[in-house]
Short mmCIF file of C-alpha atoms and ligand atoms in Angstrom, two decimals:
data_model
loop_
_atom_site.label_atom_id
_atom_site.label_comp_id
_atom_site.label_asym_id
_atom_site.label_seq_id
_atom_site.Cartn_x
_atom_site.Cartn_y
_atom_site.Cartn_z
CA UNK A 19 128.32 -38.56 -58.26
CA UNK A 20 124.93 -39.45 -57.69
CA UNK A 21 124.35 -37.14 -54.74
CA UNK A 22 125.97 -34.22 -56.88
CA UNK A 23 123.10 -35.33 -59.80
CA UNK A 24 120.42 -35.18 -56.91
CA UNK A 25 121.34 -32.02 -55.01
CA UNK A 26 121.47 -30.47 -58.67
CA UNK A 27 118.17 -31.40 -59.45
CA UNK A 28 116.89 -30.36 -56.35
CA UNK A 29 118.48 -26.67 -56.98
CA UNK A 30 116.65 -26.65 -60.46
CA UNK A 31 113.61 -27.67 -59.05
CA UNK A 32 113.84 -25.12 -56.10
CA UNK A 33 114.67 -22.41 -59.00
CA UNK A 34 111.87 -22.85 -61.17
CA UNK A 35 109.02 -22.97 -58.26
CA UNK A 36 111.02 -19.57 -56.75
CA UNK A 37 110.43 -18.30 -60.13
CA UNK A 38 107.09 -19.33 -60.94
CA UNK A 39 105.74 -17.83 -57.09
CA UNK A 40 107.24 -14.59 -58.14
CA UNK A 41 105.58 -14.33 -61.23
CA UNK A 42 101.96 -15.89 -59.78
CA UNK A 43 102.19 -14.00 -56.53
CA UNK A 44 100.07 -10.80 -57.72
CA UNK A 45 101.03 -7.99 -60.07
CA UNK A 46 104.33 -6.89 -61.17
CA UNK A 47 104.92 -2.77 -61.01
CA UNK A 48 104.52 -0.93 -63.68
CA UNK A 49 106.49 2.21 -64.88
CA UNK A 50 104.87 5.35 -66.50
CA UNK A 51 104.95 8.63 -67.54
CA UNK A 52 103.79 11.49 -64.81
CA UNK A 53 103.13 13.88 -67.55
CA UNK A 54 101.21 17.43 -66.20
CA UNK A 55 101.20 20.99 -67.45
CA UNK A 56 104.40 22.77 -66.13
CA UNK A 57 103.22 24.96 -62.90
CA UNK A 58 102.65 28.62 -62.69
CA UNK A 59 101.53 29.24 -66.63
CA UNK A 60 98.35 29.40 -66.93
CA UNK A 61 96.05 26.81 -69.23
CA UNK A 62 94.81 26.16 -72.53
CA UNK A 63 96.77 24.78 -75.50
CA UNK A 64 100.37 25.04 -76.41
CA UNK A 65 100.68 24.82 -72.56
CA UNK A 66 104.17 23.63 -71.87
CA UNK A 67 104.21 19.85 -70.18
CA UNK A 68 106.65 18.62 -68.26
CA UNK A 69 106.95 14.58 -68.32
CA UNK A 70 108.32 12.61 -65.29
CA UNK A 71 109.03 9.39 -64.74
CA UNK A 72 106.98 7.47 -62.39
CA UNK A 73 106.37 3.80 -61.07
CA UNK A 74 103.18 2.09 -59.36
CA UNK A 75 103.34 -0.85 -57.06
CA UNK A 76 99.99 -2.70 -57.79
CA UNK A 77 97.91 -4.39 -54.79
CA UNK A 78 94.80 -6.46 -55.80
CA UNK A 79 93.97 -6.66 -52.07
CA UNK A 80 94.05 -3.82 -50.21
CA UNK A 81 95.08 -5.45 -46.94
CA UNK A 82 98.09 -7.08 -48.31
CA UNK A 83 101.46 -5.32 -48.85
CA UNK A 84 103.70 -4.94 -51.85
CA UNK A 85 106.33 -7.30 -50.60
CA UNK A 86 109.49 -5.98 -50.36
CA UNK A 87 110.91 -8.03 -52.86
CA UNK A 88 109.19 -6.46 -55.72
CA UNK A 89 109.82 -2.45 -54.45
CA UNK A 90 112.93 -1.45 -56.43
CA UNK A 91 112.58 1.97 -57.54
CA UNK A 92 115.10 2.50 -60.13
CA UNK A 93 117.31 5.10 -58.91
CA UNK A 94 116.06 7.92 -61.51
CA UNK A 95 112.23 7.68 -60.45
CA UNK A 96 111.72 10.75 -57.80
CA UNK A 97 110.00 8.95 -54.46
CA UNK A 98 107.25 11.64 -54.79
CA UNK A 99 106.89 9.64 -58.34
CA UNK A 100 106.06 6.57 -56.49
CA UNK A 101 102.32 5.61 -56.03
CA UNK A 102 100.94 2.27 -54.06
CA UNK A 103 97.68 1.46 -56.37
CA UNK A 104 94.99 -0.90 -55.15
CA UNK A 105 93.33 -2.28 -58.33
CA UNK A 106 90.74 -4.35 -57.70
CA UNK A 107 89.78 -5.57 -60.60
CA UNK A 108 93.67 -6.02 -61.22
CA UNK A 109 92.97 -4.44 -64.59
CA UNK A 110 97.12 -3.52 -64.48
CA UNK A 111 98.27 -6.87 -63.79
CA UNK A 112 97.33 -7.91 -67.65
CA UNK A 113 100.23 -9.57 -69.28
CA UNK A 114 99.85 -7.49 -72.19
CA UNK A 115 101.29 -4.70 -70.12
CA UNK A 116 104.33 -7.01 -68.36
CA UNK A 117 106.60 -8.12 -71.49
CA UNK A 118 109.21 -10.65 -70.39
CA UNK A 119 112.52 -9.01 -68.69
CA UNK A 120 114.74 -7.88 -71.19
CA UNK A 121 112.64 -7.22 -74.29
CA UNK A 122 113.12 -4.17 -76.19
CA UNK A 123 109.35 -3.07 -76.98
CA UNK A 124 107.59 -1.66 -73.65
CA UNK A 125 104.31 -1.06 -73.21
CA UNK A 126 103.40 2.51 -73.04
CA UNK A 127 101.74 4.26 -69.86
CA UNK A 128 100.73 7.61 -68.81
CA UNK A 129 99.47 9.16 -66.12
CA UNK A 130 97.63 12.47 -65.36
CA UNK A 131 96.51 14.14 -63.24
CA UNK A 132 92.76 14.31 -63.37
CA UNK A 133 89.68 16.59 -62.66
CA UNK A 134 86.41 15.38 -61.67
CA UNK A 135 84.07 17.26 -63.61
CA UNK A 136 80.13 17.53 -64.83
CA UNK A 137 79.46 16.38 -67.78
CA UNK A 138 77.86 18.88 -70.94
CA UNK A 139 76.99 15.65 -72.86
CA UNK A 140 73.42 15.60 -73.49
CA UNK A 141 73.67 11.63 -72.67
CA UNK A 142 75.59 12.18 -69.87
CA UNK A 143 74.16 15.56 -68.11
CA UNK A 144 71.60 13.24 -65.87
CA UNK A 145 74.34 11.84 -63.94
CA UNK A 146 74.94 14.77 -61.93
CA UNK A 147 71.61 16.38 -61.53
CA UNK A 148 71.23 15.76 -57.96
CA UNK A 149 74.71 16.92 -56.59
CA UNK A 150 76.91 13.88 -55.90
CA UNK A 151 79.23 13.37 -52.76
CA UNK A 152 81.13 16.43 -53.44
CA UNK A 153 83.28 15.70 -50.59
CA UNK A 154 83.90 12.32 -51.93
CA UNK A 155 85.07 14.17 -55.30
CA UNK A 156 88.12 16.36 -52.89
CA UNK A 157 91.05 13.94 -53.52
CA UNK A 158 94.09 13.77 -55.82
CA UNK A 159 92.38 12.18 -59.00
CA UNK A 160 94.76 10.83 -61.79
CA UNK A 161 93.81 9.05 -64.94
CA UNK A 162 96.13 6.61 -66.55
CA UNK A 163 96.10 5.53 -69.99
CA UNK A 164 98.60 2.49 -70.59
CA UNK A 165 98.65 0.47 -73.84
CA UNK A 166 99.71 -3.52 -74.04
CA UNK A 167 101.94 -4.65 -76.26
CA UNK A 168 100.89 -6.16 -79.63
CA UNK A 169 97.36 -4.36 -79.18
CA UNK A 170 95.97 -6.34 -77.36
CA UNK A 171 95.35 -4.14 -74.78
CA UNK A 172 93.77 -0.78 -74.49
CA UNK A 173 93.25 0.75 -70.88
CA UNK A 174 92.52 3.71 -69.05
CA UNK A 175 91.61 4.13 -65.77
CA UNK A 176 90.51 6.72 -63.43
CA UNK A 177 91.73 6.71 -59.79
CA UNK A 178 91.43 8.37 -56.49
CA UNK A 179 94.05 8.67 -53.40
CA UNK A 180 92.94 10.68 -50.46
CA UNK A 181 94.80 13.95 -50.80
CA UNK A 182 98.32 14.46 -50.06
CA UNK A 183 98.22 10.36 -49.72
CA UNK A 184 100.28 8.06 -52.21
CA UNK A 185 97.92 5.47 -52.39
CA UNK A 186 95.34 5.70 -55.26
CA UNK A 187 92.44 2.99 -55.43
CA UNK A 188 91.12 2.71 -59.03
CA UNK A 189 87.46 3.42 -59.29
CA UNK A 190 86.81 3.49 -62.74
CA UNK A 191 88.61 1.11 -65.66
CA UNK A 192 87.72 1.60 -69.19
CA UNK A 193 89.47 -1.09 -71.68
CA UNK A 194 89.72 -2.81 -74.98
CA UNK A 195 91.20 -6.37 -75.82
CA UNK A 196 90.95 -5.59 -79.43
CA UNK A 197 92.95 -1.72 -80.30
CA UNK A 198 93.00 -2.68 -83.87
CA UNK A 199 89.75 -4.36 -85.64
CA UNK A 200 90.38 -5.93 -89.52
CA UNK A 201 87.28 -6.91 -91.35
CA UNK A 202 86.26 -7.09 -94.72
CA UNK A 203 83.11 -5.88 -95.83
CA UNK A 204 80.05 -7.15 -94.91
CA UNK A 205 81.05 -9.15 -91.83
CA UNK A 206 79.56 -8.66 -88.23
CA UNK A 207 82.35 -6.62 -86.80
CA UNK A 208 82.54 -6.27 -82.93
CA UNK A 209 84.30 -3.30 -81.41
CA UNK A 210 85.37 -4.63 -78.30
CA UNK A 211 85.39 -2.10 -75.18
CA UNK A 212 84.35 -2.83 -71.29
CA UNK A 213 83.91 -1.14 -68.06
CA UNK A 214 84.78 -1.67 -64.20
CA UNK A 215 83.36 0.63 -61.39
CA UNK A 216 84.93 0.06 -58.63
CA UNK A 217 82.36 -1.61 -55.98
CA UNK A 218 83.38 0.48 -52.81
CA UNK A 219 83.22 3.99 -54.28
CA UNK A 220 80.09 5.62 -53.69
CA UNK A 221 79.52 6.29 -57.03
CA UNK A 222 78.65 2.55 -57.58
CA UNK A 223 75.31 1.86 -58.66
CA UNK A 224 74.99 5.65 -59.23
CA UNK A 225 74.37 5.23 -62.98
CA UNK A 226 76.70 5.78 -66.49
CA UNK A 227 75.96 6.49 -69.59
CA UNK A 228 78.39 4.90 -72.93
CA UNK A 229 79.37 6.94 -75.89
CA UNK A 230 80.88 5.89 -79.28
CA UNK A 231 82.41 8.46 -81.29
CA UNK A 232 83.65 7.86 -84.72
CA UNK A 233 86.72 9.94 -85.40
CA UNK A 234 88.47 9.48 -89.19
CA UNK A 235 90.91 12.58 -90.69
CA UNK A 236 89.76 15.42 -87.89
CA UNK A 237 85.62 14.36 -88.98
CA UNK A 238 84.34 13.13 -85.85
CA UNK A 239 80.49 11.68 -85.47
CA UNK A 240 78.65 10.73 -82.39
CA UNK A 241 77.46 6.33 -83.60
CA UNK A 242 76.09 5.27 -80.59
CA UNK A 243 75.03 7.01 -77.36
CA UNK A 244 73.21 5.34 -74.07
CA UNK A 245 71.80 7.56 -71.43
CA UNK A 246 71.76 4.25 -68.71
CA UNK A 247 70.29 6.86 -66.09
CA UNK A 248 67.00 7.17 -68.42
CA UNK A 249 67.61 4.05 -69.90
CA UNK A 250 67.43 6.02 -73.64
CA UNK A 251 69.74 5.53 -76.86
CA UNK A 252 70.26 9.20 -77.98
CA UNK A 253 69.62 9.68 -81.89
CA UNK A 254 71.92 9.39 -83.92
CA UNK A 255 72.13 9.44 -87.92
CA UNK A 256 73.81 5.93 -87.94
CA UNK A 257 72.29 2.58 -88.53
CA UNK A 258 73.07 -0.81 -88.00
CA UNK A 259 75.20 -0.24 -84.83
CA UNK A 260 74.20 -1.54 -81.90
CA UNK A 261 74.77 -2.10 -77.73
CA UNK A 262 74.11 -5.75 -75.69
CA UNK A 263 72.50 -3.76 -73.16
CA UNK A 264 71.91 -7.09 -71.29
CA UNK A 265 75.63 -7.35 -71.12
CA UNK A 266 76.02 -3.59 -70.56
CA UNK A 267 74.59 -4.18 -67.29
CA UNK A 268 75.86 -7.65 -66.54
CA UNK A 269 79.41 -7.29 -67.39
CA UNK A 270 79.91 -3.53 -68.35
CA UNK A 271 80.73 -5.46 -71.82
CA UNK A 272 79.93 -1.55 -73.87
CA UNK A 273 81.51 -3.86 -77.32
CA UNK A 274 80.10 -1.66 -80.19
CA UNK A 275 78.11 -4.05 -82.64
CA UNK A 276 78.52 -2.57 -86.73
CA UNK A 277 75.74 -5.83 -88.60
CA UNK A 278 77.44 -4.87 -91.64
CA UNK A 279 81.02 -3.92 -92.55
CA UNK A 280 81.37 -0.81 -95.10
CA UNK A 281 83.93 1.06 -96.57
CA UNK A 282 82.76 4.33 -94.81
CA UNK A 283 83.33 2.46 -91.28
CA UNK A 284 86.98 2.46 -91.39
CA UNK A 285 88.80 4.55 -88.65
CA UNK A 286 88.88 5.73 -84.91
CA UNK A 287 86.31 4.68 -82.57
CA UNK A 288 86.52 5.98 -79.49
CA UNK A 289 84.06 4.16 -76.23
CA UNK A 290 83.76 7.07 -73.68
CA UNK A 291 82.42 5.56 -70.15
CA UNK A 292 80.48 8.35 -68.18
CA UNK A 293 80.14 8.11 -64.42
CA UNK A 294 78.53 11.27 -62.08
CA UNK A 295 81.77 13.73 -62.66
CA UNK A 296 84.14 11.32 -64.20
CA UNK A 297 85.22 9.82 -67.51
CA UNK A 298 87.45 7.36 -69.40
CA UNK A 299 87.46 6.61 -72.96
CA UNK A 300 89.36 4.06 -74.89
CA UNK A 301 90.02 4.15 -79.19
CA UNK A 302 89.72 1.23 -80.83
CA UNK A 303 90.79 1.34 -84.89
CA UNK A 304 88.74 -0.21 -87.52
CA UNK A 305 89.92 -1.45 -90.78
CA UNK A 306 88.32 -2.53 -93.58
CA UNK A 307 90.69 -4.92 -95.67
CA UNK A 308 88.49 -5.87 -98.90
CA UNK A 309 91.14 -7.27 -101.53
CA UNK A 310 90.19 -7.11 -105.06
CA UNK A 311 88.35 -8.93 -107.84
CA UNK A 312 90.31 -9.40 -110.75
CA UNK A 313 89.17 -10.11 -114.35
CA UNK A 314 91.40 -10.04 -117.86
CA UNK A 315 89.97 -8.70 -120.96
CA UNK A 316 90.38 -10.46 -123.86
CA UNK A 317 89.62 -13.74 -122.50
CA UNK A 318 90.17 -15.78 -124.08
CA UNK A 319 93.62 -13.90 -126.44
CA UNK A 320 92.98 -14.36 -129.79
CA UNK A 321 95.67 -16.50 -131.58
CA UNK A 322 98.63 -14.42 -132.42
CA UNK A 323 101.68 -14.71 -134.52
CA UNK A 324 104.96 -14.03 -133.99
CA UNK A 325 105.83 -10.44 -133.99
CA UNK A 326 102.12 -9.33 -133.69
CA UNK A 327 101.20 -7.00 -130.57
CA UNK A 328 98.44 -8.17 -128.35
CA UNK A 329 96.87 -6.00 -125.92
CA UNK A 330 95.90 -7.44 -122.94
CA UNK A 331 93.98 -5.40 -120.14
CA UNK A 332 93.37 -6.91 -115.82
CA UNK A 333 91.04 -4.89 -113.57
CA UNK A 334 90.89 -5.05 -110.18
CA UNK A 335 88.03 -3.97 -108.38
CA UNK A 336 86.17 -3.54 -105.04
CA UNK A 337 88.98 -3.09 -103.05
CA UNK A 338 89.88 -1.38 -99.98
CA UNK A 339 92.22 0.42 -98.78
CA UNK A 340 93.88 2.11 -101.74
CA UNK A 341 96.91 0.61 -101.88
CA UNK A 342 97.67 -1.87 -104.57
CA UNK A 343 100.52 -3.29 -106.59
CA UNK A 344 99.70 -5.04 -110.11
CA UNK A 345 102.05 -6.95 -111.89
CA UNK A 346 102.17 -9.45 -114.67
CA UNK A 347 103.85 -12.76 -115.00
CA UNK A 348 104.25 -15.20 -117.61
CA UNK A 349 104.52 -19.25 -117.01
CA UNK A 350 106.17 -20.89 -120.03
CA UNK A 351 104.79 -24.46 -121.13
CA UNK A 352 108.27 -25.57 -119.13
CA UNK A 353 106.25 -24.26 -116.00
CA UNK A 354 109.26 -21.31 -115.51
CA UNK A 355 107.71 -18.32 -114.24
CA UNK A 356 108.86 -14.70 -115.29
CA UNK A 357 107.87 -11.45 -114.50
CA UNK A 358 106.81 -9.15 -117.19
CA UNK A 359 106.56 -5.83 -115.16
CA UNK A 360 103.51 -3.62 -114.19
CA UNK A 361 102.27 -2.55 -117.32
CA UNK A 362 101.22 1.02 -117.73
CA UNK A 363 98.77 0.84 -114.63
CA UNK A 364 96.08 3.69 -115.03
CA UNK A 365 94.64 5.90 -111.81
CA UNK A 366 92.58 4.57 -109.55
CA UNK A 367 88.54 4.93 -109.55
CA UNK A 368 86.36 5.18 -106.84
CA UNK A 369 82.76 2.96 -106.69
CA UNK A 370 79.37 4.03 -104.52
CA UNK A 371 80.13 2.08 -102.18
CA UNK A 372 83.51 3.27 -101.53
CA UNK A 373 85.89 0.28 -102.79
CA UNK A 374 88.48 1.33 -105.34
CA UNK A 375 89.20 -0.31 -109.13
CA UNK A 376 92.55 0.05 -110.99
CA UNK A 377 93.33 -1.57 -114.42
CA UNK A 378 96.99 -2.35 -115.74
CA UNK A 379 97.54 -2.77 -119.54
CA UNK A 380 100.03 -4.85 -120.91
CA UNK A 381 101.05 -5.03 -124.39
CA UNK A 382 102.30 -8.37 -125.28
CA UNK A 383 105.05 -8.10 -128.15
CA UNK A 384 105.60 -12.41 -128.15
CA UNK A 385 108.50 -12.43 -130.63
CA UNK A 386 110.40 -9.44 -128.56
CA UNK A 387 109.38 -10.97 -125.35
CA UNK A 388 110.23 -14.10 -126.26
CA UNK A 389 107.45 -15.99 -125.06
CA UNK A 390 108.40 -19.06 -127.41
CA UNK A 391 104.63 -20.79 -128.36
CA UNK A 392 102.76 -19.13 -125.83
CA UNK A 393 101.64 -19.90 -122.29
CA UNK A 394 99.93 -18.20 -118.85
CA UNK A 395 99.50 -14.58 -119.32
CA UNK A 396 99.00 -13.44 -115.16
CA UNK A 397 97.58 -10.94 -113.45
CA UNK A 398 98.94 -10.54 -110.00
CA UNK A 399 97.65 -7.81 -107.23
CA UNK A 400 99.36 -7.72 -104.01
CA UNK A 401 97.05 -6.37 -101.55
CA UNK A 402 97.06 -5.81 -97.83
CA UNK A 403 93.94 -8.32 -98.03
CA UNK A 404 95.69 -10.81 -99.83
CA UNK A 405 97.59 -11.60 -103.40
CA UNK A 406 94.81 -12.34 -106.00
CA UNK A 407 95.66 -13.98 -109.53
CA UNK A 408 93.93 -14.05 -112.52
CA UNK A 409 95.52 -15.63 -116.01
CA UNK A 410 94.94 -16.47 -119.58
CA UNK A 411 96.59 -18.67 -122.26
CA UNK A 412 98.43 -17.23 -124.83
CA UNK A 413 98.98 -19.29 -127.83
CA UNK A 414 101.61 -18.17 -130.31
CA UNK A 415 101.30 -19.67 -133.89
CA UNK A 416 104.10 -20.57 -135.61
CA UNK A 417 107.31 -19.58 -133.54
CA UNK A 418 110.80 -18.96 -134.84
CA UNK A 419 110.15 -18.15 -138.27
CA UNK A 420 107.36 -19.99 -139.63
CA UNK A 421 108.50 -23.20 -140.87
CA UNK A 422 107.06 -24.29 -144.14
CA UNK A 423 104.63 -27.01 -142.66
CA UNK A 424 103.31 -24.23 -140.03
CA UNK A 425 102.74 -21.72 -143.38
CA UNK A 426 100.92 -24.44 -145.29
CA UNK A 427 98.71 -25.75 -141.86
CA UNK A 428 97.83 -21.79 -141.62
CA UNK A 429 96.85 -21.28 -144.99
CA UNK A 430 94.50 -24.61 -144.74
CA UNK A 431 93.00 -23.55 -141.76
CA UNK A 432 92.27 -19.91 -143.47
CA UNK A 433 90.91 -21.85 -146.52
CA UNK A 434 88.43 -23.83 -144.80
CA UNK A 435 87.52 -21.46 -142.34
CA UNK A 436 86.55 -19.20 -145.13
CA UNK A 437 84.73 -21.62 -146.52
CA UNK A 438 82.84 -22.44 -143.88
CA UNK A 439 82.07 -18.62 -143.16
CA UNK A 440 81.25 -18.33 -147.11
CA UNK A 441 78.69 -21.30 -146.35
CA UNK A 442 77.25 -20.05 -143.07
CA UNK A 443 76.25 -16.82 -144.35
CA UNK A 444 74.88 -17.84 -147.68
CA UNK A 445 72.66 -20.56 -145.11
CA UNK A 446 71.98 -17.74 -142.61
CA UNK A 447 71.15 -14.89 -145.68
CA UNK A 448 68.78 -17.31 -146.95
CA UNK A 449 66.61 -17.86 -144.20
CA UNK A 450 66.77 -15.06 -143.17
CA UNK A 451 65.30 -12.91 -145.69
CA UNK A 452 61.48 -14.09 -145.44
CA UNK A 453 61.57 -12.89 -141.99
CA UNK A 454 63.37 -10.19 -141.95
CA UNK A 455 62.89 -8.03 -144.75
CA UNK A 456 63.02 -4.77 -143.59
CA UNK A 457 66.59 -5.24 -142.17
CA UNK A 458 67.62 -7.07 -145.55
CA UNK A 459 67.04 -3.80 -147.17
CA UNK A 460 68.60 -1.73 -145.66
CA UNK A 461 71.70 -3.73 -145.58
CA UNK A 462 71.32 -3.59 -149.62
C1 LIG B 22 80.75 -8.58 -75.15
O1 LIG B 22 79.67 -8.57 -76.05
C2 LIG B 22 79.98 -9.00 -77.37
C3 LIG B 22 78.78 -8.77 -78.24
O2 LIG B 22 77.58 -9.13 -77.65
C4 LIG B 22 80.44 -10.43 -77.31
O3 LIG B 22 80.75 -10.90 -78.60
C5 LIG B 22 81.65 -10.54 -76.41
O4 LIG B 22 82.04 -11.88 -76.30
C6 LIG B 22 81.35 -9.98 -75.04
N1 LIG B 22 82.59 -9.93 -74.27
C7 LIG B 22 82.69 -10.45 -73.09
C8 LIG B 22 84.01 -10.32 -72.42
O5 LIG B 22 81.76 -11.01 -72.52
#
């Protein structure tokens, strides 16, 4: 029995390490889209496409081999549909992109093919001013765009295979860890986007120039352009956005710096990475998630009695985006919370600075409601940002048909009260009219 425990164990043990060598021995292959215009019909848009699946076997070395283990082609990939990448900076090998067997959610890829082209960008245009290694440029050229799962990966890259070969090398990888940015306002918000060139093309130390493009509802903007060939920002209308260019060079870390959150910042934002005839561009999506500021008017509710009608008003304000549910709740001295519905809730307004404000106004009917002697009156806003509360007290006098003691306290209190009123202004009219004459007369 003991043997049979030990030659178990060993088969575990043997199983796990198999498994674990499989997953750490390189790069799993990833499956994509081949999607190109159908041939023989001309250009331009409205072009048909045909879309065909397609599967690359990833090498981070180019002397090793994909081992045979890890080449099976699913039978409805075409074999000319098959491509042997060497990615050197093993920019496909991100987890992001490999989900565990067997879950439903893949990551999406795409692959086109791709022509090397000069640049018009005024930013850009330098690159190719002296004609660059035009033979180098005669290849099959395909640009993939594949997106992680979760966002946390954003990727496109630009490779080469000597013509008629199967075997692209990537020379230029564009990609963002971050394809959907929340802040609220006034933070430091980084876009984050980076760049690989490929150390063994010859366009390597040949210069690049970065572009940011803001992109929101078909308006487009240029933010941010670097000309690194003339080592020149190109001007732009936007402030407060900025490059590392230390990193820039360092790292190719292109991470788009905004110092101060606004409203107006919130959409697409695409970094474009220029080298001499080639390009690849990643989007990265800003939000700005602001929730709102609530305050209730009256505050504090007057006393009311049974039966009376109290209006009670809640604004929300300075938030962003749009969306917003107000409700109102009310928490009985037992501590049981109910929900008195949304009020009638008026339009929305919008402030300078972008942020929106939207009042609900409740009217509070205590005897038909029956909030028994009054207790938290709330304001609740559900907001993408956050649920924000704001309350008051409600005090109901006399509940359940005033009972003879809560008549007689009232009419007390309205006795001395008046008296003291009576007394306050006879003190307060008496002083007052040395001073003040002019104002005395025309009150008489
Ligand atoms: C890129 O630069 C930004 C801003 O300077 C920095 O916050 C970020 O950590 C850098 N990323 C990498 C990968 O170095």
């Amino acid at each position: 029995m003991a043997n049979l425990a030990t030659i178990l164990k060993i088969c575990v043990l043997t199983l796990v390490v198999c498994v674990v060598q499989v997953a750490g021995s390189g790069c799993p292959a990833l499956e994509c889209w081949f999607v190109q215009e159908k041939p023989g019909r001309g250009g331009g848009i409205g072009t048909p496409m045909s879309q065909e699946k397609s599967i690359m076997y990833i090498r981070t070395d180019p002397d090793s081999e994909v081992p045979d283990s890890q080449r099976r082609t699913p039978a409805d990939i075409s074999p000319s549909r098959v491509y042997y990448v060497i990615d050197l900076a093993a920019s496909f090998c991100s987890s992001a992109l490999h989900p565990p067997a067997g879950s439903v959610t893949k990551p999406q890829c795409e692959i086109n093919p791709f022509i090397p082209h000069a640049s018009m960008v005024k930013w850009a245009a330098a690159l190719t001013e002296s004609a660059q290694s035009p033979a180098y440029l005669q290849a099959d050229w395909f640009s993939v765009a594949a997106q992680g799962l979760d966002g946390e990966l954003t990727l496109s890259n630009v490779m080469r295979a000597p013509t008629g070969s199967k075997e692209p090398n990537v020379i230029l990888s564009v990609s963002s860890k971050t394809a959907v940015v929340r802040s609220r306002l006034g933070e430091r918000v980084h876009l984050d986007c980076g760049f690989w060139v490929n150390p063994s093309s010859p366009l390597f130390g040949t210069g690049f120039s970065v572009e940011w493009r803001y992109q929101y509802r078909g308006e487009g903007r240029l933010v941010l352009a670097y000309d690194g060939k003339s080592d020149r920002f190109a001007e732009t209308t936007e402030t407060g956005a900025e490059l590392d260019i230390a990193s820039l060079y360092e790292t190719g870390n292109a991470t788009l710096i905004l110092e101060e959150a606004q409203v107006r910042h919130s959409g697409t934002y695409i970094c474009t990475v220029y080298l001499p005839h080639l390009l690849a561009q990643v989007a990265v999506d800003l939000e700005i998630v602001e929730p709102p500021s609530l305050s209730i008017f009256p505050s504090p509710l007057p006393l009311s009695l049974p039966g009376q009608v109290v209006s009670v008003q809640c604004e929300a304000s300075g938030f962003n985006p749009l969306s917003l549910d107000l409700s109102w709740e009310f928490v009985g001295a037992d501590g049981k919370v109910r929900s008195l519905g949304q009020g009638s809730v008026t339009g929305h307004r919008q402030a300078s600075d972008g942020t929106f404000s939207q009042t609900t106004r409740l009217e509070l009917d205590s005897s038909k409601l029956g909030l028994g002697r009054g207790g938290e009156v709330r304001c609740v806003a559900e907001h993408a940002g956050g649920t924000r509360r704001a309350s008051v007290t409600l005090n109901v006098i006399g509940i359940s048909a005033p009972s003879i003691e809560d008549s007689m306290a009232m009419v007390a209190v309205a006795l001395v009260l008046y008296g003291l009123i009576k007394v306050l202004f006879w003190m307060c009219s008496s002083s007052d009219t040395s001073d003040t004459d002019s104002k005395d007369k025309k009150e008489k």
